[in-house]
Every structure is written in C-alpha cells, then in structure tokens.
Coordinates of N, CA and C in Angstrom, one line a residue:
X1 N 22.5 -42.0 22.2 CA 23.0 -43.2 21.3 C 22.7 -44.5 21.8
X2 N 23.0 -44.7 23.1 CA 22.6 -46.3 23.7 C 21.1 -46.6 23.4
X3 N 20.2 -45.4 23.8 CA 18.9 -45.7 23.6 C 18.5 -46.1 22.1
X4 N 19.1 -45.5 21.3 CA 19.0 -45.7 19.8 C 19.4 -47.0 19.5
X5 N 20.6 -47.4 20.1 CA 21.2 -49.1 19.8 C 20.2 -50.0 20.5
X6 N 19.7 -49.8 21.5 CA 18.7 -50.6 22.3 C 17.3 -50.7 21.5
X7 N 17.0 -49.6 21.1 CA 15.7 -49.7 20.2 C 16.0 -50.5 18.9
X8 N 17.1 -50.3 18.3 CA 17.5 -51.0 17.1 C 17.7 -52.6 17.2
X9 N 18.1 -52.9 18.5 CA 18.2 -54.3 18.8 C 16.8 -55.1 19.0
X10 N 16.0 -54.2 19.7 CA 14.7 -54.8 20.0 C 13.9 -55.0 18.5
X11 N 14.1 -54.0 17.9 CA 13.3 -54.0 16.5 C 13.8 -55.1 15.8
X12 N 15.1 -55.4 15.6 CA 15.8 -56.6 15.1 C 15.2 -57.9 15.5
X13 N 15.2 -58.0 16.9 CA 14.9 -59.1 17.6 C 13.4 -59.5 17.3
X14 N 12.4 -58.4 17.2 CA 11.1 -58.5 17.1 C 10.8 -59.0 15.5
X15 N 11.5 -58.3 14.5 CA 11.5 -59.0 13.2 C 11.9 -60.4 13.0
X16 N 13.1 -60.6 13.8 CA 13.5 -62.3 13.5 C 12.4 -63.1 14.2
X17 N 11.8 -62.5 15.4 CA 10.9 -63.3 16.0 C 9.6 -63.6 15.1
X18 N 9.2 -62.4 14.5 CA 8.0 -62.4 13.6 C 8.2 -63.2 12.3
X19 N 9.4 -63.3 12.0 CA 9.8 -64.3 10.8 C 9.7 -65.7 11.2
X20 N 10.1 -66.0 12.3 CA 10.1 -67.4 12.9 C 8.7 -67.8 13.2
X21 N 7.9 -67.0 13.5 CA 6.5 -67.3 13.9 C 5.7 -67.4 12.7
X22 N 6.0 -66.7 11.7 CA 5.3 -66.8 10.4 C 5.7 -68.2 9.6
X23 N 7.0 -68.4 9.9 CA 7.6 -69.7 9.3 C 6.8 -70.8 9.8
X24 N 6.6 -70.9 11.1 CA 5.8 -72.0 11.8 C 4.5 -72.1 11.4
X25 N 3.9 -71.2 10.7 CA 2.5 -71.2 10.1 C 2.6 -72.4 9.0
X26 N 3.6 -72.4 8.3 CA 3.9 -73.3 7.1 C 3.8 -74.7 7.7
X27 N 3.0 -75.3 7.3 CA 3.0 -76.9 7.9 C 4.1 -77.8 7.5
X28 N 4.3 -78.8 8.3 CA 5.4 -79.8 7.9 C 4.9 -80.9 7.2
X29 N 5.6 -81.5 6.3 CA 5.3 -82.5 5.5 C 4.4 -83.7 6.3
X30 N 3.3 -84.4 5.7 CA 3.0 -85.4 6.3 C 3.9 -86.5 6.6
X31 N 3.7 -87.4 7.7 CA 4.4 -88.6 7.9 C 3.5 -89.9 7.7
X32 N 4.1 -90.8 7.0 CA 5.5 -91.0 6.4 C 5.3 -90.0 5.0
X33 N 6.5 -89.5 4.6 CA 6.6 -88.6 3.4 C 5.8 -89.1 2.2
X34 N 5.2 -88.3 1.6 CA 4.2 -88.4 0.4 C 4.3 -87.2 -0.4
X35 N 3.9 -87.4 -1.6 CA 3.8 -86.4 -2.6 C 2.4 -85.6 -2.6
X36 N 1.4 -86.2 -2.2 CA 0.0 -85.6 -2.0 C -0.2 -85.4 -0.4
X37 N -0.2 -84.1 0.0 CA -0.3 -83.9 1.5 C -1.7 -83.0 1.4
X38 N -2.7 -83.8 1.8 CA -4.2 -83.3 1.8 C -4.5 -82.9 3.1
X39 N -4.1 -81.9 3.5 CA -4.5 -81.3 5.0 C -5.8 -80.8 5.0
X40 N -6.4 -80.5 4.0 CA -7.8 -80.1 3.9 C -8.9 -81.1 3.6
X41 N -8.4 -82.4 3.5 CA -9.1 -83.6 3.3 C -10.2 -83.4 2.1
X42 N -9.7 -82.8 1.1 CA -10.7 -82.8 -0.3 C -10.6 -84.2 -1.1
X43 N -9.9 -85.1 -0.8 CA -9.8 -86.3 -1.6 C -10.1 -87.4 -0.9
X44 N -10.7 -88.4 -1.4 CA -11.1 -89.6 -0.7 C -9.8 -90.4 -0.8
X45 N -9.7 -91.5 -0.1 CA -8.6 -92.4 0.0 C -8.1 -92.8 -1.3
X46 N -9.1 -93.3 -2.0 CA -8.8 -93.7 -3.3 C -8.2 -92.7 -4.3
X47 N -8.9 -91.6 -4.2 CA -8.3 -90.4 -5.1 C -7.0 -90.0 -4.6
X48 N -6.7 -90.0 -3.4 CA -5.2 -89.8 -2.7 C -4.3 -90.8 -3.2
X49 N -4.8 -91.9 -3.3 CA -3.8 -93.1 -3.6 C -3.5 -93.0 -5.4
X50 N -4.5 -92.7 -6.0 CA -4.4 -92.6 -7.5 C -3.4 -91.5 -7.8
X51 N -3.5 -90.1 -7.2 CA -2.7 -89.1 -7.4 C -1.2 -89.5 -6.9
X52 N -1.1 -90.1 -5.7 CA 0.2 -90.5 -5.4 C 0.9 -91.5 -6.1
X53 N 0.2 -92.4 -6.7 CA 0.9 -93.4 -7.6 C 1.2 -92.7 -8.7
X54 N 0.6 -91.9 -9.2 CA 0.9 -91.3 -10.6 C 2.3 -90.4 -10.3
X55 N 2.2 -89.5 -9.2 CA 3.4 -88.7 -8.9 C 4.6 -89.5 -8.6
X56 N 4.4 -90.6 -7.8 CA 5.5 -91.2 -7.6 C 6.1 -92.1 -8.7
X57 N 5.3 -92.6 -9.5 CA 5.8 -93.1 -10.8 C 6.7 -92.1 -11.6
X58 N 6.1 -90.8 -11.7 CA 6.9 -89.8 -12.4 C 8.0 -89.5 -11.8
X59 N 8.1 -89.4 -10.5 CA 9.4 -89.1 -9.6 C 10.4 -89.9 -10.0
X60 N 10.1 -91.2 -9.9 CA 10.9 -92.4 -9.9 C 11.6 -92.4 -11.4
X61 N 10.9 -92.1 -12.2 CA 11.4 -92.4 -13.6 C 12.1 -91.1 -14.2
X62 N 11.9 -90.0 -13.7 CA 12.3 -88.7 -14.2 C 13.1 -87.8 -13.1
X63 N 12.8 -88.1 -11.8 CA 13.5 -87.3 -10.5 C 12.7 -86.1 -10.5
X64 N 11.8 -85.7 -11.3 CA 11.1 -84.5 -11.2 C 9.9 -84.6 -10.2
X65 N 9.9 -83.8 -9.1 CA 9.0 -83.8 -8.1 C 7.9 -82.9 -8.1
X66 N 6.5 -83.4 -8.2 CA 5.5 -82.5 -8.2 C 4.7 -82.8 -7.0
X67 N 4.6 -81.9 -6.1 CA 3.8 -82.1 -4.8 C 2.4 -81.3 -4.9
X68 N 1.3 -82.1 -4.4 CA 0.1 -81.6 -4.1 C -0.2 -81.2 -2.9
X69 N -0.5 -80.2 -2.5 CA -0.9 -79.7 -1.1 C -2.1 -79.0 -1.1
X70 N -2.9 -79.4 -0.1 CA -4.2 -78.7 0.1 C -4.4 -78.2 1.5
X71 N -4.8 -76.9 1.7 CA -4.8 -76.4 3.1 C -6.2 -75.7 3.3
X72 N -6.7 -75.6 4.4 CA -7.9 -74.9 4.7 C -7.7 -73.4 4.9
X73 N -6.5 -73.0 5.2 CA -6.1 -71.6 5.6 C -4.9 -71.2 5.1
X74 N -4.6 -70.0 4.5 CA -3.3 -69.4 4.1 C -2.7 -68.7 5.1
X75 N -3.4 -68.6 6.1 CA -2.5 -67.9 7.5 C -2.2 -66.4 6.9
X76 N -2.7 -65.8 6.3 CA -2.7 -64.3 6.0 C -1.6 -64.3 4.9
X77 N -1.0 -65.3 4.2 CA -0.2 -65.3 3.2 C -0.8 -65.1 1.8
X78 N -0.3 -64.3 0.8 CA -1.0 -64.6 -0.5 C -0.6 -66.1 -1.0
X79 N -1.4 -66.4 -1.8 CA -1.4 -67.8 -2.3 C -0.1 -68.3 -3.0
X80 N 0.4 -67.2 -3.7 CA 1.9 -67.4 -4.4 C 2.7 -67.6 -3.4
X81 N 2.8 -66.7 -2.2 CA 3.9 -66.7 -1.3 C 3.7 -68.0 -0.6
X82 N 2.6 -68.5 -0.1 CA 2.4 -69.8 0.6 C 3.0 -71.0 0.0
X83 N 2.7 -71.1 -1.3 CA 3.0 -72.0 -2.3 C 4.6 -72.0 -2.2
X84 N 5.3 -70.8 -2.6 CA 6.7 -70.8 -2.6 C 7.3 -71.3 -1.2
X85 N 6.8 -70.9 -0.2 CA 7.3 -71.1 1.2 C 7.2 -72.6 1.5
X86 N 6.2 -73.3 1.2 CA 6.1 -74.7 1.2 C 7.2 -75.5 0.5
X87 N 7.5 -74.9 -0.8 CA 8.5 -75.4 -1.6 C 9.9 -75.2 -0.8
X88 N 10.0 -74.0 -0.4 CA 11.4 -73.8 0.3 C 11.5 -74.6 1.7
X89 N 10.5 -74.6 2.4 CA 10.6 -75.3 3.8 C 10.7 -76.9 3.5
X90 N 10.0 -77.3 2.6 CA 9.9 -78.8 2.2 C 11.1 -79.2 1.4
X91 N 11.7 -78.2 0.9 CA 12.9 -78.4 0.0 C 12.6 -79.5 -1.1
X92 N 11.7 -79.2 -1.9 CA 11.0 -79.9 -3.1 C 12.2 -79.8 -4.3
X93 N 12.4 -81.0 -4.9 CA 13.2 -80.9 -6.1 C 14.5 -81.4 -5.9
X94 N 15.2 -81.8 -7.0 CA 16.6 -82.5 -6.7 C 17.6 -81.7 -6.8
X95 N 18.7 -81.8 -6.0 CA 19.8 -80.9 -5.9 C 20.4 -80.8 -7.2
X96 N 20.9 -79.5 -7.7 CA 21.4 -79.3 -8.8 C 20.5 -79.2 -10.1
X97 N 19.2 -79.7 -10.0 CA 18.3 -79.6 -11.1 C 17.4 -78.8 -10.7
X98 N 17.0 -78.3 -9.7 CA 15.9 -77.4 -9.2 C 14.5 -77.8 -10.0
X99 N 14.3 -79.1 -10.0 CA 13.2 -79.5 -10.9 C 11.8 -80.0 -10.0
X100 N 11.4 -78.9 -9.1 CA 10.3 -79.3 -8.0 C 9.3 -78.4 -8.6
X101 N 8.0 -78.7 -8.3 CA 6.8 -78.0 -8.4 C 5.8 -78.2 -7.3
X102 N 5.1 -77.2 -6.9 CA 4.1 -77.4 -6.0 C 2.8 -77.0 -6.5
X103 N 1.7 -77.8 -6.3 CA 0.3 -77.6 -6.9 C -0.3 -77.3 -5.4
X104 N -0.7 -76.0 -5.1 CA -1.4 -75.7 -3.8 C -2.8 -75.4 -4.2
X105 N -3.7 -75.9 -3.3 CA -5.1 -75.6 -3.4 C -5.6 -75.3 -1.9
X106 N -6.3 -74.1 -1.9 CA -7.1 -73.9 -0.6 C -8.5 -73.8 -1.2
X107 N -9.2 -74.8 -0.7 CA -10.6 -75.0 -1.4 C -11.4 -74.0 -0.8
X108 N -12.6 -74.0 -1.6 CA -13.8 -72.9 -1.3 C -14.5 -73.4 -0.1
X109 N -14.6 -72.6 1.0 CA -15.2 -72.9 2.2 C -16.2 -71.8 2.5
X110 N -17.4 -72.2 2.7 CA -18.4 -71.0 3.1 C -18.3 -70.0 2.0
X111 N -18.3 -68.8 2.5 CA -18.4 -67.7 1.7 C -16.8 -67.1 1.1
X112 N -15.8 -67.9 1.6 CA -14.6 -67.6 1.2 C -14.3 -68.1 -0.2
X113 N -13.4 -67.6 -0.9 CA -13.1 -67.9 -2.2 C -12.1 -69.1 -2.2
X114 N -12.2 -70.0 -3.2 CA -11.1 -70.9 -3.3 C -9.8 -70.4 -4.2
X115 N -8.7 -70.7 -3.8 CA -7.6 -70.4 -4.4 C -6.6 -71.5 -4.7
X116 N -5.9 -71.3 -5.8 CA -4.8 -72.3 -6.2 C -3.6 -71.7 -7.0
X117 N -2.6 -72.2 -6.7 CA -1.3 -71.9 -7.4 C -0.4 -72.9 -7.8
X118 N 0.2 -72.7 -8.9 CA 1.3 -73.7 -9.4 C 2.5 -72.9 -9.3
X119 N 3.3 -73.4 -8.3 CA 4.8 -72.8 -8.3 C 6.1 -73.7 -8.7
X120 N 6.8 -73.3 -9.7 CA 7.7 -74.2 -10.2 C 9.2 -73.7 -10.0
X121 N 10.2 -74.7 -9.8 CA 11.5 -74.5 -9.5 C 12.3 -73.9 -10.9
X122 N 13.5 -73.2 -10.5 CA 13.9 -72.7 -11.8 C 14.3 -73.7 -12.7
X123 N 14.5 -74.9 -12.5 CA 14.8 -76.0 -13.6 C 13.5 -76.3 -14.4
X124 N 12.4 -75.8 -14.0 CA 11.0 -76.3 -14.8 C 10.6 -75.0 -15.4
X125 N 10.9 -73.8 -15.2 CA 10.5 -72.5 -15.6 C 10.5 -72.5 -17.1
X126 N 11.6 -73.0 -17.7 CA 11.6 -73.1 -19.1 C 10.6 -74.0 -19.9
X127 N 10.1 -75.0 -19.1 CA 9.2 -76.1 -19.7 C 7.6 -75.6 -19.3
X128 N 7.6 -75.1 -18.1 CA 6.2 -74.6 -17.7 C 6.4 -73.1 -17.2
X129 N 6.4 -72.2 -18.2 CA 6.4 -70.8 -18.0 C 5.0 -70.3 -17.4
X130 N 5.0 -69.2 -16.8 CA 4.0 -68.7 -16.0 C 2.7 -68.6 -16.9
X131 N 2.8 -68.2 -18.2 CA 1.4 -68.5 -19.0 C 0.9 -69.8 -19.1
X132 N 1.8 -70.8 -19.3 CA 1.2 -72.2 -19.4 C 0.6 -72.5 -18.1
X133 N 1.3 -72.2 -16.9 CA 0.7 -72.6 -15.8 C -0.5 -71.9 -15.5
X134 N -0.8 -70.9 -16.0 CA -2.1 -70.1 -15.9 C -3.0 -70.7 -16.6
X135 N -2.8 -71.2 -17.9 CA -3.7 -71.9 -18.7 C -4.1 -73.3 -18.2
X136 N -3.2 -74.0 -17.4 CA -3.6 -75.2 -16.8 C -4.5 -74.8 -15.6
X137 N -4.2 -73.7 -15.0 CA -5.2 -73.4 -13.9 C -6.6 -72.9 -14.5
X138 N -6.7 -72.3 -15.4 CA -8.1 -71.7 -16.0 C -8.7 -73.0 -16.7
X139 N -7.9 -73.7 -17.7 CA -8.6 -74.6 -18.6 C -8.9 -76.1 -17.8
X140 N -7.9 -76.3 -16.8 CA -7.9 -77.7 -16.5 C -8.4 -77.9 -15.0
X141 N -8.0 -77.0 -14.4 CA -8.3 -77.1 -12.8 C -9.7 -76.4 -12.3
X142 N -9.9 -75.2 -12.6 CA -10.8 -74.3 -12.0 C -12.0 -74.8 -12.6
X143 N -12.5 -75.2 -13.8 CA -13.7 -75.8 -14.2 C -14.3 -76.9 -13.5
X144 N -13.2 -77.8 -13.0 CA -13.6 -78.9 -12.1 C -13.9 -78.3 -10.7
X145 N -13.0 -77.4 -10.2 CA -13.3 -76.9 -8.8 C -14.5 -76.2 -8.5
X146 N -15.0 -75.5 -9.7 CA -16.4 -75.0 -9.5 C -17.2 -75.9 -9.3
X147 N -17.2 -77.2 -9.6 CA -18.0 -78.0 -9.2 C -17.8 -78.8 -8.0
X148 N -16.8 -78.5 -7.3 CA -16.4 -79.3 -6.0 C -15.5 -80.5 -6.3
X149 N -15.2 -80.7 -7.6 CA -14.5 -82.0 -8.1 C -12.8 -81.6 -8.0
X150 N -12.4 -81.7 -6.9 CA -10.8 -81.5 -6.6 C -10.0 -82.4 -7.4
X151 N -10.3 -83.7 -7.3 CA -9.7 -84.7 -7.8 C -9.5 -84.6 -9.3
X152 N -10.5 -84.5 -10.0 CA -10.4 -84.2 -11.5 C -9.6 -83.2 -11.8
X153 N -9.7 -82.0 -11.2 CA -9.0 -80.8 -11.4 C -7.5 -81.0 -11.3
X154 N -7.2 -81.5 -10.1 CA -5.8 -81.7 -10.0 C -5.1 -82.8 -10.8
X155 N -6.0 -84.0 -11.3 CA -5.5 -84.9 -11.9 C -5.1 -84.5 -13.5
X156 N -6.1 -83.6 -13.8 CA -6.0 -82.9 -15.1 C -4.9 -82.2 -15.1
X157 N -4.4 -81.3 -14.2 CA -3.3 -80.4 -14.0 C -2.0 -81.2 -13.9
X158 N -1.9 -82.2 -13.4 CA -0.7 -83.1 -13.4 C -0.5 -83.8 -14.7
X159 N -1.6 -84.2 -15.4 CA -1.4 -84.8 -16.7 C -0.8 -83.8 -17.7
X160 N -1.4 -82.5 -17.6 CA -0.9 -81.3 -18.6 C 0.5 -80.8 -18.2
X161 N 0.9 -81.1 -17.0 CA 2.4 -80.8 -16.7 C 3.2 -81.7 -17.0
X162 N 2.8 -83.0 -16.9 CA 3.8 -84.2 -17.2 C 3.8 -84.1 -18.8
X163 N 2.7 -83.9 -19.6 CA 2.8 -83.9 -21.1 C 3.7 -83.0 -21.4
X164 N 3.8 -81.8 -20.7 CA 4.6 -80.6 -21.3 C 6.1 -80.9 -21.0
X165 N 6.2 -81.5 -19.8 CA 7.6 -81.7 -19.4 C 8.3 -82.8 -20.5
X166 N 7.3 -83.6 -20.8 CA 7.9 -84.6 -21.7 C 7.8 -84.2 -23.4
X167 N 7.6 -83.0 -23.5 CA 7.5 -82.4 -24.9 C 6.4 -82.8 -25.7
X168 N 5.4 -83.4 -25.1 CA 4.2 -83.9 -26.0 C 3.3 -82.5 -26.2
X169 N 2.8 -82.5 -27.5 CA 2.2 -81.2 -27.9 C 0.8 -81.3 -27.6
X170 N 0.0 -80.4 -27.0 CA -1.3 -80.3 -26.5 C -2.0 -79.0 -27.3
X171 N -2.7 -79.1 -28.5 CA -3.1 -78.0 -29.3 C -3.9 -77.0 -28.5
X172 N -4.9 -77.7 -27.4 CA -5.7 -76.8 -26.8 C -4.9 -76.0 -25.7
X173 N -3.9 -76.6 -25.2 CA -3.2 -75.8 -24.2 C -2.1 -74.9 -24.7
X174 N -1.6 -75.2 -26.1 CA -0.6 -74.5 -26.6 C -1.0 -73.2 -27.4
X175 N -2.3 -73.1 -27.8 CA -2.8 -72.3 -28.6 C -2.7 -71.0 -27.8
X176 N -2.4 -69.9 -28.9 CA -2.1 -68.4 -28.2 C -3.6 -67.9 -27.9
X177 N -3.5 -67.1 -26.8 CA -4.8 -66.5 -26.4 C -5.0 -65.0 -26.7
X178 N -4.0 -64.7 -27.6 CA -4.1 -63.3 -28.2 C -3.4 -62.1 -27.1
X179 N -3.2 -61.0 -27.7 CA -2.6 -59.9 -26.9 C -3.7 -59.5 -25.9
X180 N -3.4 -59.5 -24.7 CA -4.2 -59.0 -23.7 C -4.5 -57.5 -23.9
X181 N -5.9 -57.0 -23.6 CA -6.5 -55.7 -23.9 C -5.6 -54.4 -23.3
X182 N -5.3 -54.6 -22.1 CA -4.3 -53.6 -21.5 C -3.1 -53.3 -22.4
X183 N -2.5 -54.4 -22.9 CA -1.2 -54.2 -23.7 C -1.5 -53.4 -25.0
X184 N -2.7 -53.9 -25.7 CA -3.1 -53.2 -26.9 C -3.5 -51.6 -26.7
X185 N -3.9 -51.5 -25.5 CA -4.3 -49.9 -25.1 C -3.0 -49.1 -24.9
X186 N -2.1 -49.7 -24.2 CA -0.8 -49.1 -24.1 C 0.1 -48.7 -25.2
X187 N 0.1 -49.8 -26.2 CA 0.7 -49.5 -27.4 C 0.0 -48.5 -28.4
X188 N -1.4 -48.4 -28.3 CA -2.2 -47.5 -29.0 C -1.9 -46.1 -28.6
X189 N -1.8 -46.0 -27.2 CA -1.4 -44.6 -26.7 C -0.1 -44.0 -26.9
X190 N 0.9 -45.0 -27.0 CA 2.2 -44.6 -27.3 C 2.5 -44.3 -28.7
X191 N 1.7 -45.0 -29.6 CA 1.7 -44.9 -31.0 C 0.9 -43.6 -31.4
X192 N 0.0 -43.1 -30.8 CA -0.8 -41.8 -31.0 C 0.4 -40.7 -30.5
X193 N 0.9 -40.9 -29.3 CA 2.1 -39.8 -28.8 C 3.2 -39.7 -29.9
X194 N 3.6 -40.8 -30.4 CA 4.7 -41.0 -31.5 C 4.2 -40.2 -32.7
X195 N 3.1 -40.2 -33.2 CA 2.6 -39.8 -34.4 C 2.7 -38.3 -34.3
X196 N 2.0 -37.8 -33.0 CA 1.8 -36.4 -32.7 C 3.1 -35.7 -32.7
X197 N 4.1 -36.4 -32.1 CA 5.5 -35.7 -31.9 C 6.1 -35.6 -33.2
X198 N 6.0 -36.7 -34.2 CA 6.6 -36.5 -35.5 C 6.0 -35.5 -36.1
X199 N 4.7 -35.3 -36.2 CA 3.8 -34.3 -36.9 C 4.4 -32.9 -36.7
X200 N 4.3 -32.8 -35.3 CA 4.9 -31.4 -34.5 C 6.2 -31.2 -35.1
X201 N 7.0 -32.0 -35.0 CA 8.5 -31.8 -35.5 C 8.5 -31.6 -36.9
X202 N 7.9 -32.1 -37.7 CA 7.8 -31.8 -39.1 C 7.4 -30.4 -39.3
X203 N 6.4 -29.9 -38.6 CA 6.0 -28.4 -38.6 C 7.2 -27.6 -38.1
X204 N 7.8 -27.7 -37.3 CA 8.6 -26.9 -36.5 C 10.1 -26.7 -37.1
X205 N 10.6 -27.8 -37.9 CA 11.9 -28.0 -38.3 C 12.1 -27.7 -39.6
X206 N 11.4 -26.6 -40.1 CA 11.6 -26.2 -41.6 C 12.4 -24.8 -41.6
X207 N 13.5 -25.0 -42.3 CA 14.6 -23.9 -42.3 C 14.1 -22.8 -43.1
X208 N 14.8 -21.7 -42.9 CA 14.2 -20.4 -43.8 C 14.4 -20.6 -45.2
X209 N 15.1 -21.5 -45.6 CA 15.2 -21.8 -47.2 C 14.6 -23.0 -47.8
X210 N 13.6 -23.4 -46.8 CA 12.7 -24.3 -47.1 C 13.0 -25.9 -46.9
X211 N 14.1 -25.9 -46.5 CA 14.8 -27.4 -46.3 C 14.3 -27.7 -44.9
X212 N 14.1 -28.9 -44.6 CA 13.9 -29.6 -43.2 C 15.1 -29.8 -42.5
X213 N 15.0 -29.6 -41.3 CA 16.2 -30.2 -40.4 C 15.4 -31.0 -39.3
X214 N 16.0 -32.2 -39.1 CA 15.5 -32.8 -38.1 C 16.7 -33.4 -36.9
X215 N 16.3 -33.4 -35.8 CA 17.1 -34.0 -34.7 C 16.8 -35.5 -34.4
X216 N 17.4 -36.1 -33.4 CA 17.3 -37.4 -33.1 C 15.8 -37.5 -32.5
X217 N 15.3 -38.8 -32.8 CA 14.0 -39.1 -32.1 C 14.2 -40.1 -31.1
X218 N 13.6 -39.9 -29.9 CA 13.8 -40.8 -28.9 C 12.5 -41.6 -28.5
X219 N 12.5 -42.8 -28.4 CA 11.4 -43.8 -28.3 C 11.3 -43.9 -26.8
X220 N 10.2 -43.8 -26.2 CA 10.0 -44.1 -24.7 C 10.1 -45.6 -24.6
X221 N 10.5 -46.1 -23.5 CA 10.3 -47.7 -23.2 C 8.8 -47.9 -23.2
X222 N 8.3 -48.9 -23.8 CA 6.8 -49.2 -23.6 C 6.6 -50.2 -22.6
X223 N 7.5 -51.3 -22.5 CA 7.3 -52.4 -21.8 C 8.7 -52.8 -21.0
X224 N 8.6 -53.1 -19.5 CA 9.7 -53.4 -18.9 C 10.3 -54.7 -19.6
X225 N 11.6 -54.8 -19.6 CA 12.2 -56.0 -19.9 C 12.6 -56.9 -18.9
X226 N 12.2 -58.1 -19.1 CA 12.6 -59.1 -18.1 C 11.4 -59.6 -17.2
X227 N 11.6 -60.7 -16.4 CA 10.7 -61.2 -15.6 C 10.4 -60.3 -14.4
X228 N 9.4 -60.7 -13.5 CA 9.4 -60.0 -12.2 C 10.5 -60.4 -11.4
X229 N 10.8 -59.8 -10.3 CA 11.7 -60.0 -9.2 C 11.4 -61.3 -8.6
X230 N 12.5 -62.0 -8.3 CA 12.4 -63.3 -7.7 C 11.8 -63.0 -6.3
X231 N 11.6 -64.1 -5.4 CA 11.2 -64.2 -4.2 C 12.4 -64.2 -3.2
X232 N 13.7 -63.7 -3.7 CA 14.6 -63.6 -2.7 C 15.0 -65.1 -2.2
X233 N 15.6 -65.2 -1.0 CA 15.8 -66.5 -0.2 C 16.6 -67.4 -1.3
X234 N 17.9 -67.3 -1.4 CA 18.7 -67.9 -2.3 C 18.5 -69.6 -1.9
X235 N 18.1 -70.0 -0.7 CA 18.2 -71.3 -0.3 C 17.1 -72.1 -1.2
X236 N 16.1 -71.5 -1.6 CA 15.4 -72.3 -2.5 C 14.8 -73.6 -2.1
X237 N 14.3 -74.4 -2.9 CA 13.7 -75.6 -2.5 C 14.6 -76.7 -1.9
X238 N 15.5 -76.3 -1.2 CA 16.7 -77.0 -0.6 C 16.6 -78.7 -0.8
X239 N 16.8 -79.4 0.2 CA 17.0 -80.8 0.1 C 16.5 -81.9 1.0
X240 N 15.3 -82.0 1.2 CA 14.9 -83.1 2.0 C 13.5 -83.6 1.8
X241 N 13.0 -83.3 0.6 CA 11.6 -83.7 0.4 C 11.5 -85.1 0.1
X242 N 10.4 -85.5 -0.5 CA 10.0 -86.9 -0.8 C 11.0 -87.4 -1.7
X243 N 11.5 -88.5 -1.6 CA 12.4 -89.4 -2.3 C 13.7 -88.8 -2.3
X244 N 14.1 -87.9 -1.4 CA 15.5 -87.4 -1.3 C 15.5 -86.1 -1.4
X245 N 14.8 -85.4 -2.5 CA 14.9 -84.0 -2.6 C 16.3 -83.7 -3.0
X246 N 16.9 -82.5 -2.4 CA 18.2 -82.2 -2.6 C 18.6 -80.9 -3.0
X247 N 17.6 -80.0 -3.3 CA 18.3 -78.6 -3.5 C 17.5 -77.7 -4.6
X248 N 16.3 -78.0 -5.0 CA 15.8 -77.2 -5.8 C 15.4 -75.7 -5.4
X249 N 15.8 -74.8 -6.3 CA 15.5 -73.4 -5.9 C 14.4 -72.7 -6.7
X250 N 13.5 -72.0 -6.1 CA 12.4 -71.4 -6.7 C 12.7 -70.0 -6.8
X251 N 12.4 -69.2 -7.9 CA 12.5 -67.9 -8.3 C 11.1 -67.0 -8.4
X252 N 10.0 -67.7 -8.2 CA 8.9 -67.0 -8.1 C 8.0 -67.2 -9.5
X253 N 8.6 -68.3 -10.1 CA 7.8 -68.8 -11.4 C 6.5 -69.4 -11.0
X254 N 5.5 -69.2 -11.9 CA 4.2 -69.9 -11.5 C 3.0 -69.0 -12.0
X255 N 2.0 -69.4 -11.7 CA 0.6 -68.8 -11.8 C -0.5 -69.3 -10.8
X256 N -1.3 -68.3 -10.6 CA -2.5 -68.7 -9.7 C -3.9 -68.3 -10.2
X257 N -4.8 -68.8 -9.6 CA -6.3 -68.4 -10.0 C -7.2 -68.7 -8.6
X258 N -8.4 -68.2 -8.7 CA -9.3 -68.4 -7.7 C -10.8 -68.6 -8.2
X259 N -11.7 -69.0 -7.5 CA -13.0 -69.4 -8.0 C -13.9 -69.1 -6.8

C-alpha cells in the first residue's frame, strides 16, 4: 500500500512537472506590450506598424482585442492548442466580455508546412463562428501565404474579422459553400436503411385478415447535437493582455488551415 501511494505521488509530481514544462514552451508577450507579436520575423517594420495601428485603433474604439502571433515552431502542440494556450497565458480579451481573438501563424520553413489558426473567445463565437473563421483562412489568408506574402494575408483576415464584428455584409464571405460530401453520404446511407426497414415492416406486418399492423418506428440519430467539447481550463483568456485585458474565456472556437 505504501509502495502504491509512493508511486501515485511520483506520477502526480511528474504530470505536474510535465504540464509546467509544456506551459513554459509558450512564449511570453513581447515587451513593451503590443498586439502584433512577430516572433518569426515575417513582417517588415513598416508592415508590423501598419497592422499594430489598425488593431490598436480597433481595440481602443471597441475594446475587442485581436492578437497576431507568429512563431517558427509549435513545440509539438497542435496549432489549435497552441493558439488557445497563447490566449490563455496572455489573457487576451476584456473581463466579462470574453472578446479576444488570436491569429496564429507558423510560417512555411523549408520542407515543413505552414500552419495558421484563428481562435476566438466565447464573446466572439456568435459573430465569428468556426465556419466563417475557416473561410477567412481559406479565402483571405492562404492564397497570400502561398506566395510568401504574410502581411497581405493577415491584413485581409483582420479586415474580414472587423467587418463581420461590425455587422457589415460581405457577399463573398457570407455565401454558402454547400453541404459537405461526407454529410451527403451519411444522409444517403441512413435514408436507404430507413426505406429498407419500412419496406420489410410493410411485408411482415400483414395480419391474417389482410389488415396491416404497425409498431413504432425509431429513427437513429444521424448527427450529434451541439459543438465539440471545449478546451477545458475555466480560466480562459484571463486578464493582463494588451490594453488591460481582464478575463476573456476561450472554449475552443475557431478554425485552422495549412499550406
């Protein structure tokens, strides 16, 4: 029993240490505080300042904080997890509003693929849902990133996010992209199964007097209801980011892409 307790304590200590080491891999914000943290140096000084001015103006007029972060290495994290952890550690967003967002870019270096992710706080998920964030990445960012033009891609993404947050309609970004093929296939399979079951029940449920009798028909659930699980950590984007921050929480909303 004592041996078991000792092993359990050692395991707990190891897990805590591993968590702390992993957390240390997430960089601290640049000093002095800024909204564009270009650790990968993909922007020129002029480009950095242009993005900073745009984001700072929007932050000052709306209190919504959009961070741009570039890194050369994700340190083993999935790009979505890395973006979330940056927001959590840096405490992006205003307390009580949860209105923070992180645009993360890991540029394409050598044979490694480039990756990007837009992570949004709870307060912005209604305005920038996952599907819209995905369209921003596919339509506004990656086409420029493929040409090595990170500034234009990020600038276009910021413009699209601000327009959406301000309620401005963008026909190209709002248009429906149709039902995904996997969803069509799933519905087709269940439809065929349903028709087959109904046909067999019709053949089997004929009484001796020629009348039909039928029982209840059960419909199998086709699609899950609700969003994917959140990233845990109730602390969320806490409070100490640029311009004050104060407590935005992130629940896993956002989308990513690679090139």
